[in-house]
XYZ file of C-alpha atoms in Angstrom:
177
model
C -71.942 -108.532 80.247
C -69.602 -108.079 83.200
C -66.824 -105.569 82.585
C -63.606 -106.940 84.055
C -60.820 -104.598 85.001
C -57.559 -105.528 86.671
C -58.982 -105.066 90.176
C -62.029 -107.273 89.800
C -60.072 -109.914 87.841
C -57.664 -110.083 90.776
C -60.502 -110.248 93.287
C -62.193 -113.051 91.352
C -58.919 -114.983 91.067
C -58.182 -114.546 94.774
C -61.710 -115.500 95.833
C -61.700 -118.557 93.572
C -58.324 -119.744 94.838
C -59.443 -119.131 98.418
C -62.517 -121.385 98.179
C -60.666 -124.155 96.345
C -57.817 -124.064 98.867
C -60.362 -124.160 101.700
C -61.947 -127.134 99.960
C -58.721 -129.149 100.047
C -57.536 -127.903 103.460
C -60.764 -128.713 105.269
C -60.979 -132.025 103.385
C -57.497 -132.830 104.686
C -58.527 -131.948 108.229
C -61.555 -134.237 108.003
C -59.507 -137.088 106.513
C -56.960 -136.816 109.332
C -59.785 -136.437 111.863
C -61.443 -139.661 110.697
C -58.214 -141.642 110.507
C -56.865 -140.418 113.854
C -60.172 -140.115 115.742
C -59.510 -136.434 116.433
C -61.931 -134.869 118.907
C -62.595 -131.803 116.738
C -63.685 -133.738 113.676
C -67.364 -132.795 114.014
C -66.347 -129.139 113.852
C -63.940 -129.790 110.947
C -66.715 -131.564 109.067
C -69.200 -128.750 109.726
C -66.702 -126.224 108.373
C -65.964 -128.384 105.337
C -69.676 -128.653 104.575
C -69.868 -124.844 104.475
C -67.474 -124.881 101.510
C -69.999 -125.754 98.749
C -72.076 -122.703 99.634
C -68.943 -120.539 99.791
C -67.881 -121.828 96.374
C -71.335 -121.201 94.900
C -71.218 -117.642 96.227
C -68.027 -117.020 94.253
C -69.514 -118.326 90.986
C -73.085 -117.017 91.198
C -72.577 -113.281 90.562
C -71.017 -113.930 87.158
C -73.840 -115.922 85.552
C -77.350 -114.820 84.570
C -78.629 -118.276 85.457
C -76.639 -120.192 88.040
C -77.907 -123.474 89.513
C -76.803 -122.602 93.041
C -78.748 -125.319 94.851
C -77.634 -127.993 92.379
C -74.037 -126.804 92.784
C -74.273 -126.972 96.583
C -75.953 -130.379 96.512
C -73.408 -131.903 94.113
C -70.405 -130.616 96.052
C -71.922 -131.576 99.417
C -72.466 -135.085 98.046
C -68.857 -135.077 96.815
C -67.634 -134.257 100.329
C -69.911 -136.712 102.121
C -68.921 -139.516 99.758
C -65.241 -138.771 100.325
C -65.691 -138.967 104.098
C -67.619 -142.234 103.781
C -64.793 -143.687 101.675
C -62.196 -142.789 104.309
C -64.369 -144.287 107.073
C -64.909 -147.486 105.091
C -61.193 -147.743 104.287
C -60.306 -147.242 107.929
C -62.723 -150.054 108.822
C -61.112 -152.295 106.193
C -64.366 -152.647 104.212
C -62.844 -152.798 100.730
C -66.138 -153.797 99.105
C -67.821 -150.674 100.459
C -64.838 -148.537 99.426
C -65.120 -149.840 95.855
C -68.862 -149.119 95.677
C -68.416 -145.653 97.150
C -65.587 -144.897 94.716
C -67.932 -145.678 91.804
C -70.561 -143.314 93.234
C -67.873 -140.657 93.866
C -66.834 -140.778 90.219
C -70.470 -140.635 89.072
C -70.885 -137.512 91.213
C -67.824 -136.019 89.508
C -69.435 -136.744 86.132
C -72.513 -134.837 87.325
C -70.352 -131.934 88.506
C -68.639 -131.813 85.099
C -72.001 -131.832 83.306
C -73.274 -129.049 85.557
C -70.260 -126.843 84.802
C -70.634 -127.487 81.066
C -74.282 -126.426 81.314
C -73.329 -123.168 83.060
C -70.964 -121.899 80.385
C -69.532 -122.970 77.030
C -66.167 -121.907 78.496
C -66.256 -124.976 80.747
C -65.468 -128.113 78.796
C -67.257 -131.105 80.300
C -64.409 -133.520 79.569
C -61.782 -131.130 80.948
C -63.728 -130.614 84.178
C -64.268 -134.380 84.461
C -60.512 -134.988 84.086
C -59.755 -132.387 86.765
C -62.329 -133.890 89.127
C -61.037 -137.429 88.567
C -57.487 -136.253 89.267
C -58.763 -134.574 92.431
C -60.335 -137.884 93.499
C -57.165 -139.822 92.657
C -54.949 -137.475 94.631
C -57.311 -137.339 97.614
C -57.534 -141.129 97.653
C -53.741 -141.341 97.567
C -53.436 -138.866 100.433
C -55.891 -140.822 102.609
C -54.312 -144.167 101.703
C -50.833 -142.958 102.580
C -52.110 -141.618 105.890
C -53.910 -144.874 106.698
C -50.717 -146.801 105.918
C -48.479 -144.536 107.982
C -46.608 -143.369 104.882
C -46.438 -139.770 106.002
C -43.756 -138.510 103.602
C -45.845 -139.752 100.662
C -48.977 -138.288 102.262
C -47.323 -134.866 102.397
C -46.237 -135.174 98.752
C -49.786 -136.128 97.776
C -51.182 -133.113 99.590
C -48.675 -130.825 97.874
C -49.997 -132.187 94.565
C -53.583 -131.642 95.737
C -52.841 -128.000 96.540
C -51.222 -127.447 93.146
C -54.188 -129.057 91.430
C -56.672 -126.961 93.437
C -54.922 -123.786 92.282
C -54.965 -125.020 88.688
C -58.690 -125.782 88.962
C -59.383 -122.384 90.490
C -57.494 -120.693 87.671
C -59.403 -122.727 85.053
C -62.747 -121.669 86.520
C -61.596 -118.040 86.840
C -60.472 -117.982 83.199
C -63.844 -119.404 82.147
C -65.681 -116.639 83.942
C -63.461 -113.933 82.458
C -63.907 -115.362 78.941
């Protein structure tokens, strides 16, 4: 059993918030890169795809058995699907967007199941709800950007950041419990 004191609780909380904030920040950069054809988007995407491994490295030390490769694969799929949705939306391929959205939600269901299998402190339905809200907010952000509704895009991203912090705190609390 891991003995948590104030210092390592704070470190865990900070590390967890860091990787979740990086997740949403680099996702935002990739979304804007796709929509605006930014020249650095390959580099933004490469950095974003580092995030699943970074996240796994935060979780792994606290569990006797941690499915690190499954974690990385599921979150990499999550990111790749999100990018494909933005690209399809930009191209106006609504049929492809709809199909990719279904797959994106199925991936979130798999992520929720994985977390529930890691610890009884992670409720599958609660994680699924958080993931679905993350997808909803990210979709809203990208849609607003595509439609030139920049004030709404900023509001959506503010909500994404708040949700990322809430998710980080949920996962931190589960580890501490």
